[in-house]
């Protein structure tokens, strides 16, 4: 079947597998530290009250009338009612009816899971890798970092050294005002000389008065690559002053899935207009991330791709996105298999630290689901047809 006829195939069904994939023991943070990382409220619980690997994720297999199957993965803590309503709205549509950069889906956290499956199916029908829909790969492997949440002073040096020994050149840490960040830097410099660090306080240094003394101390040690979201994101004038104050590049995290926090592509434009940042951590679906990349590229700034410590389908999508993004230079947050006990793929993404390779196992995303892993980690199934 030629590409045009194939794309006229219509959607005949959605197959959903709900999974909970825990992290490897001990890899999130030191056992003596209880630091939940899910930033959004969950049910009746506050932000920062649930660990990310406790929350379910949704895997989608989108079925077309010509036998093509598109794969998608949703961000954690999906809303079933919305998922089912979107699926009902898409049922029966052909790919030729869909505008890939603006799908008929409301702005919500579930958007990117459907988008991933639709783009995967479209690329498969064309017989091309997914990055071709984004203009083609500029690189065939992507720089990535190691990762950890909070660590004790005694543990942090040897912990980082193990990643350096694997070949990683950068490690990212979560931190807050309770952490001795300069002490961490000193221990890392002692145990893993040459290793660079990205610190992400997730806005929890609260104000410039807290941030400046910490920055001065870590500047002296000299192993911090980037400082991400040190203070609340609305403080653009203070970001600008911190950028002037510090020799360490300041990055803003623009995460389009954080819709309910109001994050949008114009946040990147606003930060650039204020002279507030040296670059970005970008999260977003296929069309959204490309839009953000174009903003950064035009401004001559660098970015990396963020994550929610995801599974293999979303991470494969991220790698395709990064390969086609000119601004995506800093090492990305594509380290899910390092943290999670499985990625749900038959063959894991190829990681050769400090790089991850663009998947090549067929057209589209270039990955295949592991049925055994779906069975092992599955908690429910639903089908709409």
Short mmCIF file of C-alpha atoms in Angstrom, two decimals:
data_model
loop_
_atom_site.label_atom_id
_atom_site.label_comp_id
_atom_site.label_asym_id
_atom_site.label_seq_id
_atom_site.Cartn_x
_atom_site.Cartn_y
_atom_site.Cartn_z
CA UNK A 1 0.00 0.00 0.00
CA UNK A 2 1.43 3.40 -0.92
CA UNK A 3 1.80 6.11 1.72
CA UNK A 4 -1.24 8.18 0.67
CA UNK A 5 -3.63 5.23 0.64
CA UNK A 6 -2.21 3.96 3.91
CA UNK A 7 -2.72 7.27 5.70
CA UNK A 8 -6.41 7.12 4.77
CA UNK A 9 -6.71 4.16 7.15
CA UNK A 10 -8.86 5.11 10.09
CA UNK A 11 -8.61 4.59 13.83
CA UNK A 12 -10.50 1.47 14.89
CA UNK A 13 -9.42 1.01 18.48
CA UNK A 14 -7.39 1.97 21.53
CA UNK A 15 -5.76 -0.55 23.82
CA UNK A 16 -4.62 0.78 27.21
CA UNK A 17 -2.35 -0.92 29.74
CA UNK A 18 -2.09 0.78 33.13
CA UNK A 19 1.22 0.00 34.84
CA UNK A 20 3.18 0.82 37.97
CA UNK A 21 6.92 0.37 37.46
CA UNK A 22 8.90 0.92 40.68
CA UNK A 23 12.39 2.33 40.86
CA UNK A 24 15.40 0.15 41.58
CA UNK A 25 15.99 0.01 45.36
CA UNK A 26 18.04 2.92 46.63
CA UNK A 27 18.47 4.81 43.36
CA UNK A 28 16.11 7.73 43.99
CA UNK A 29 17.70 9.08 47.19
CA UNK A 30 19.54 7.98 50.30
CA UNK A 31 17.47 5.57 52.40
CA UNK A 32 17.55 7.96 55.37
CA UNK A 33 15.95 10.76 53.33
CA UNK A 34 12.25 10.97 52.52
CA UNK A 35 11.89 13.43 49.65
CA UNK A 36 8.85 12.78 47.39
CA UNK A 37 9.41 14.34 43.98
CA UNK A 38 6.00 14.50 42.27
CA UNK A 39 5.46 18.27 42.06
CA UNK A 40 1.73 18.17 41.30
CA UNK A 41 -1.15 17.45 43.70
CA UNK A 42 -2.48 13.87 43.56
CA UNK A 43 -6.12 13.39 44.49
CA UNK A 44 -6.53 14.98 47.91
CA UNK A 45 -2.79 15.08 48.60
CA UNK A 46 -0.56 18.13 48.35
CA UNK A 47 2.28 18.72 45.94
CA UNK A 48 5.57 17.03 46.86
CA UNK A 49 3.71 14.35 48.85
CA UNK A 50 3.98 11.30 46.55
CA UNK A 51 7.06 9.61 45.12
CA UNK A 52 6.93 9.47 41.33
CA UNK A 53 7.33 5.69 41.00
CA UNK A 54 4.22 5.05 43.10
CA UNK A 55 1.99 6.61 40.45
CA UNK A 56 0.50 4.66 37.54
CA UNK A 57 1.39 5.25 33.91
CA UNK A 58 -0.64 4.43 30.84
CA UNK A 59 0.65 2.65 27.74
CA UNK A 60 -1.39 3.07 24.54
CA UNK A 61 -1.60 0.90 21.45
CA UNK A 62 -3.54 2.77 18.77
CA UNK A 63 -4.95 0.45 16.08
CA UNK A 64 -5.67 1.51 12.49
CA UNK A 65 -7.84 -0.24 9.93
CA UNK A 66 -4.82 -1.20 7.80
CA UNK A 67 -3.18 -3.06 10.70
CA UNK A 68 -0.76 -0.29 11.70
CA UNK A 69 -0.25 0.11 15.44
CA UNK A 70 1.02 3.34 17.01
CA UNK A 71 2.60 3.33 20.47
CA UNK A 72 2.09 6.01 23.09
CA UNK A 73 2.93 6.58 26.74
CA UNK A 74 1.22 9.02 29.08
CA UNK A 75 2.74 11.08 31.86
CA UNK A 76 2.14 9.73 35.35
CA UNK A 77 -1.20 10.18 37.11
CA UNK A 78 -3.55 10.24 34.10
CA UNK A 79 -7.27 10.93 34.32
CA UNK A 80 -9.27 7.99 32.95
CA UNK A 81 -12.46 9.92 32.17
CA UNK A 82 -10.58 12.39 29.99
CA UNK A 83 -8.59 9.61 28.31
CA UNK A 84 -11.76 7.77 27.33
CA UNK A 85 -13.49 10.92 26.08
CA UNK A 86 -10.51 11.85 23.87
CA UNK A 87 -10.37 8.30 22.51
CA UNK A 88 -14.08 8.43 21.66
CA UNK A 89 -13.53 11.74 19.82
CA UNK A 90 -10.68 10.28 17.75
CA UNK A 91 -12.41 7.02 16.88
CA UNK A 92 -13.01 6.57 13.16
CA UNK A 93 -10.75 9.40 12.02
CA UNK A 94 -8.14 8.82 9.33
CA UNK A 95 -4.64 10.19 9.68
CA UNK A 96 -5.27 12.44 6.70
CA UNK A 97 -7.97 14.15 8.77
CA UNK A 98 -5.54 14.98 11.54
CA UNK A 99 -3.18 17.98 11.60
CA UNK A 100 -0.16 16.63 13.44
CA UNK A 101 0.93 19.96 14.91
CA UNK A 102 -2.56 20.67 16.26
CA UNK A 103 -4.54 17.55 17.06
CA UNK A 104 -8.27 17.78 17.95
CA UNK A 105 -7.46 17.21 21.64
CA UNK A 106 -7.93 19.72 24.48
CA UNK A 107 -4.88 21.15 26.24
CA UNK A 108 -4.25 18.61 28.99
CA UNK A 109 -1.56 16.29 30.39
CA UNK A 110 -3.01 13.45 28.36
CA UNK A 111 -2.40 15.21 25.03
CA UNK A 112 1.16 13.97 24.53
CA UNK A 113 0.33 10.29 25.04
CA UNK A 114 -2.16 10.38 22.16
CA UNK A 115 0.12 12.57 20.07
CA UNK A 116 2.99 10.11 20.46
CA UNK A 117 0.85 7.19 19.22
CA UNK A 118 -0.58 9.15 16.28
CA UNK A 119 2.84 10.39 15.10
CA UNK A 120 4.32 6.90 15.54
CA UNK A 121 1.55 5.41 13.36
CA UNK A 122 1.98 8.16 10.75
CA UNK A 123 5.74 7.61 10.52
CA UNK A 124 5.26 3.85 10.32
CA UNK A 125 2.89 4.26 7.38
CA UNK A 126 5.49 6.39 5.62
CA UNK A 127 8.19 3.87 6.52
CA UNK A 128 10.43 6.53 8.10
CA UNK A 129 11.87 7.12 11.57
CA UNK A 130 9.90 9.54 13.71
CA UNK A 131 12.53 12.28 13.56
CA UNK A 132 11.86 12.64 9.82
CA UNK A 133 8.50 14.21 10.71
CA UNK A 134 10.50 16.82 12.67
CA UNK A 135 12.79 17.60 9.74
CA UNK A 136 15.35 14.83 10.20
CA UNK A 137 18.12 13.96 12.64
CA UNK A 138 20.96 16.42 13.13
CA UNK A 139 22.76 13.82 15.28
CA UNK A 140 22.43 10.07 15.82
CA UNK A 141 23.21 10.08 19.54
CA UNK A 142 22.20 12.41 22.35
CA UNK A 143 24.21 13.51 25.38
CA UNK A 144 22.57 12.42 28.63
CA UNK A 145 23.34 12.84 32.32
CA UNK A 146 23.19 10.54 35.31
CA UNK A 147 20.64 11.46 37.99
CA UNK A 148 19.85 11.32 41.67
CA UNK A 149 17.53 12.98 44.11
CA UNK A 150 18.87 13.99 47.54
CA UNK A 151 21.92 12.22 49.04
CA UNK A 152 23.72 12.29 52.36
CA UNK A 153 27.19 13.81 52.58
CA UNK A 154 28.77 10.44 53.34
CA UNK A 155 27.14 8.75 50.37
CA UNK A 156 27.27 11.36 47.63
CA UNK A 157 30.94 11.11 46.62
CA UNK A 158 31.08 7.33 46.02
CA UNK A 159 27.59 7.45 44.53
CA UNK A 160 28.69 9.89 41.83
CA UNK A 161 31.96 8.05 41.22
CA UNK A 162 30.08 4.92 40.14
CA UNK A 163 28.41 6.88 37.36
CA UNK A 164 31.67 8.47 36.30
CA UNK A 165 33.21 5.01 36.11
CA UNK A 166 30.39 4.03 33.71
CA UNK A 167 31.31 6.92 31.42
CA UNK A 168 28.87 9.65 32.46
CA UNK A 169 30.31 13.17 32.49
CA UNK A 170 27.40 15.00 34.15
CA UNK A 171 25.03 14.15 36.99
CA UNK A 172 21.84 15.98 37.91
CA UNK A 173 20.66 16.38 41.51
CA UNK A 174 17.47 17.56 43.13
CA UNK A 175 18.11 19.82 46.11
CA UNK A 176 16.45 22.22 48.55
CA UNK A 177 17.48 24.58 51.34
CA UNK A 178 17.98 21.67 53.75
CA UNK A 179 20.79 20.27 51.59
CA UNK A 180 24.43 21.27 51.98
CA UNK A 181 24.93 21.82 48.26
CA UNK A 182 28.47 23.28 48.56
CA UNK A 183 29.37 20.25 50.67
CA UNK A 184 28.03 17.96 47.94
CA UNK A 185 30.15 19.76 45.35
CA UNK A 186 33.28 19.35 47.48
CA UNK A 187 32.66 15.63 47.99
CA UNK A 188 32.01 15.09 44.29
CA UNK A 189 35.19 16.99 43.36
CA UNK A 190 37.11 14.74 45.76
CA UNK A 191 35.66 11.40 44.63
CA UNK A 192 34.86 12.12 40.97
CA UNK A 193 37.16 14.89 39.71
CA UNK A 194 36.03 16.26 36.36
CA UNK A 195 32.39 15.27 36.89
CA UNK A 196 30.02 18.17 36.22
CA UNK A 197 26.75 18.77 38.10
CA UNK A 198 23.33 20.16 37.24
CA UNK A 199 21.44 21.29 40.35
CA UNK A 200 17.66 21.55 40.23
CA UNK A 201 16.16 23.07 43.37
CA UNK A 202 12.73 23.08 41.67
CA UNK A 203 12.31 26.73 42.78
CA UNK A 204 12.86 25.73 46.44
CA UNK A 205 15.70 28.14 47.22
CA UNK A 206 12.74 30.52 47.46
CA UNK A 207 14.44 33.90 46.89
CA UNK A 208 17.73 35.51 45.78
CA UNK A 209 18.79 36.12 49.38
CA UNK A 210 18.95 32.37 49.92
CA UNK A 211 20.42 31.62 46.51
CA UNK A 212 23.35 34.03 46.39
CA UNK A 213 25.40 32.59 49.29
CA UNK A 214 24.97 29.05 47.96
CA UNK A 215 26.00 30.13 44.48
CA UNK A 216 29.12 31.90 45.74
CA UNK A 217 30.28 28.76 47.56
CA UNK A 218 29.69 26.38 44.64
CA UNK A 219 31.40 28.79 42.24
CA UNK A 220 34.60 28.38 44.27
CA UNK A 221 34.58 24.61 43.68
CA UNK A 222 33.90 25.00 39.98
CA UNK A 223 32.12 21.76 39.05
CA UNK A 224 28.55 23.00 38.45
CA UNK A 225 27.51 23.01 34.78
CA UNK A 226 24.05 24.58 35.09
CA UNK A 227 21.69 25.77 37.83
CA UNK A 228 18.04 25.08 36.96
CA UNK A 229 15.04 26.84 38.51
CA UNK A 230 16.81 28.05 41.66
CA UNK A 231 13.95 30.39 42.69
CA UNK A 232 10.26 30.70 41.76
CA UNK A 233 9.73 30.99 38.02
CA UNK A 234 7.75 34.21 38.15
CA UNK A 235 10.77 36.13 39.52
CA UNK A 236 12.17 36.96 36.08
CA UNK A 237 13.88 40.16 37.22
CA UNK A 238 15.58 38.23 40.01
CA UNK A 239 16.63 35.54 37.54
CA UNK A 240 18.25 38.31 35.51
CA UNK A 241 20.12 39.57 38.58
CA UNK A 242 21.26 36.06 39.54
CA UNK A 243 22.52 35.60 36.00
CA UNK A 244 24.59 38.78 36.35
CA UNK A 245 25.73 37.75 39.83
CA UNK A 246 26.85 34.25 38.94
CA UNK A 247 29.36 32.72 36.55
CA UNK A 248 27.20 29.56 36.53
CA UNK A 249 24.67 29.39 33.67
CA UNK A 250 21.06 29.77 34.82
CA UNK A 251 18.38 27.64 33.14
CA UNK A 252 14.61 27.83 33.25
CA UNK A 253 12.50 24.67 33.10
CA UNK A 254 9.60 25.12 30.70
CA UNK A 255 7.44 22.00 31.07
CA UNK A 256 4.40 22.05 28.80
CA UNK A 257 2.82 19.04 30.59
CA UNK A 258 2.54 21.26 33.71
CA UNK A 259 -0.53 22.84 32.19
CA UNK A 260 -2.20 23.45 35.54
CA UNK A 261 0.80 25.49 36.67
CA UNK A 262 0.28 27.69 33.63
CA UNK A 263 3.48 26.75 31.82
CA UNK A 264 3.36 27.64 28.13
CA UNK A 265 5.82 28.23 25.24
CA UNK A 266 5.65 31.99 25.84
CA UNK A 267 7.47 31.44 29.16
CA UNK A 268 10.62 30.86 27.11
CA UNK A 269 10.04 34.07 25.13
CA UNK A 270 9.43 36.01 28.35
CA UNK A 271 12.66 34.71 29.92
CA UNK A 272 14.66 35.67 26.82
CA UNK A 273 13.04 39.11 26.64
CA UNK A 274 14.08 39.75 30.25
CA UNK A 275 17.64 38.54 29.67
CA UNK A 276 16.95 36.18 32.56
CA UNK A 277 18.45 32.85 31.44
CA UNK A 278 21.37 31.24 29.67
CA UNK A 279 19.28 28.30 28.45
CA UNK A 280 16.44 25.93 29.18
CA UNK A 281 15.22 22.54 30.27
CA UNK A 282 12.31 21.84 27.91
CA UNK A 283 9.56 19.24 28.33
CA UNK A 284 6.82 18.78 25.80
CA UNK A 285 5.23 16.65 23.15
CA UNK A 286 6.45 16.42 19.60
CA UNK A 287 5.00 19.63 18.18
CA UNK A 288 5.44 21.53 21.45
CA UNK A 289 9.08 20.63 21.97
CA UNK A 290 9.92 21.60 18.39
CA UNK A 291 8.28 24.97 18.95
CA UNK A 292 10.40 25.49 22.08
CA UNK A 293 13.56 24.38 20.27
CA UNK A 294 12.92 26.95 17.54
CA UNK A 295 12.58 29.69 20.17
CA UNK A 296 15.88 28.74 21.84
CA UNK A 297 17.67 28.25 18.53
CA UNK A 298 16.60 31.65 17.26
CA UNK A 299 17.86 33.25 20.49
CA UNK A 300 21.18 31.38 20.27
CA UNK A 301 20.58 29.55 23.56
CA UNK A 302 21.03 25.90 24.53
CA UNK A 303 18.54 23.48 26.03
CA UNK A 304 18.21 19.89 27.15
CA UNK A 305 15.19 17.61 27.23
CA UNK A 306 13.61 17.08 30.61
CA UNK A 307 11.55 14.12 31.79
CA UNK A 308 9.31 12.77 34.50
CA UNK A 309 11.60 9.73 34.85
CA UNK A 310 9.59 7.98 32.17
CA UNK A 311 9.43 4.57 30.52
CA UNK A 312 10.78 3.47 27.17
CA UNK A 313 8.16 4.76 24.74
CA UNK A 314 8.30 8.37 25.92
CA UNK A 315 12.07 8.21 26.19
CA UNK A 316 12.30 6.95 22.61
CA UNK A 317 10.15 9.92 21.60
CA UNK A 318 12.48 12.25 23.51
CA UNK A 319 15.54 10.89 21.72
CA UNK A 320 13.93 11.47 18.31
CA UNK A 321 13.00 15.00 19.38
CA UNK A 322 16.51 15.78 20.61
CA UNK A 323 18.11 14.39 17.47
CA UNK A 324 16.18 16.92 15.36
CA UNK A 325 16.62 19.90 17.73
CA UNK A 326 19.53 22.22 16.98
CA UNK A 327 19.45 23.87 20.43
CA UNK A 328 19.49 20.55 22.31
CA UNK A 329 23.16 20.60 23.33
CA UNK A 330 23.23 20.17 27.12
CA UNK A 331 22.93 16.57 28.45
CA UNK A 332 19.31 15.49 28.77
CA UNK A 333 17.20 13.84 31.46
CA UNK A 334 16.72 10.60 29.52
CA UNK A 335 17.71 8.17 32.27
CA UNK A 336 14.51 6.23 33.03
CA UNK A 337 16.01 2.74 32.64
CA UNK A 338 18.78 3.76 35.04
CA UNK A 339 16.14 4.56 37.68
CA UNK A 340 13.12 2.36 36.90
CA UNK A 341 13.18 -1.43 37.25
CA UNK A 342 12.07 -1.78 33.60
CA UNK A 343 11.32 0.39 30.56
CA UNK A 344 8.68 -1.98 29.08
CA UNK A 345 10.67 -2.37 25.86
CA UNK A 346 11.75 -5.66 24.25
CA UNK A 347 15.17 -4.12 23.67
CA UNK A 348 16.24 -1.18 25.85
CA UNK A 349 17.37 2.03 24.25
CA UNK A 350 21.09 1.82 23.53
CA UNK A 351 22.99 3.79 26.17
CA UNK A 352 26.75 4.20 25.84
CA UNK A 353 27.54 6.81 28.50
CA UNK A 354 27.52 9.72 28.09
CA UNK A 355 25.25 9.17 25.07
CA UNK A 356 21.98 7.50 24.16
CA UNK A 357 21.45 6.43 20.55
CA UNK A 358 18.47 7.15 18.32
CA UNK A 359 16.46 3.90 18.17
CA UNK A 360 16.52 2.14 14.83
CA UNK A 361 14.40 -1.00 15.31
CA UNK A 362 11.98 -0.20 12.49
CA UNK A 363 10.14 2.97 11.40
CA UNK A 364 8.33 5.35 13.74
CA UNK A 365 9.65 5.32 17.28
CA UNK A 366 11.84 2.33 16.41
CA UNK A 367 10.99 0.36 19.57
CA UNK A 368 8.82 -2.63 20.49
CA UNK A 369 6.83 -3.29 23.64
CA UNK A 370 7.67 -6.19 25.91
CA UNK A 371 4.48 -8.16 26.48
CA UNK A 372 6.10 -9.96 29.41
CA UNK A 373 6.93 -6.65 31.09
CA UNK A 374 3.40 -5.33 30.51
CA UNK A 375 2.05 -8.44 32.21
CA UNK A 376 4.51 -8.15 35.08
CA UNK A 377 3.86 -4.48 35.89
CA UNK A 378 0.26 -4.17 34.68
CA UNK A 379 -2.53 -3.24 37.10
CA UNK A 380 -5.45 -2.84 34.68
CA UNK A 381 -6.44 -2.95 31.01
CA UNK A 382 -9.08 -1.15 28.99
CA UNK A 383 -9.99 -1.30 25.33
CA UNK A 384 -12.08 1.15 23.32
CA UNK A 385 -13.29 0.12 19.87
#
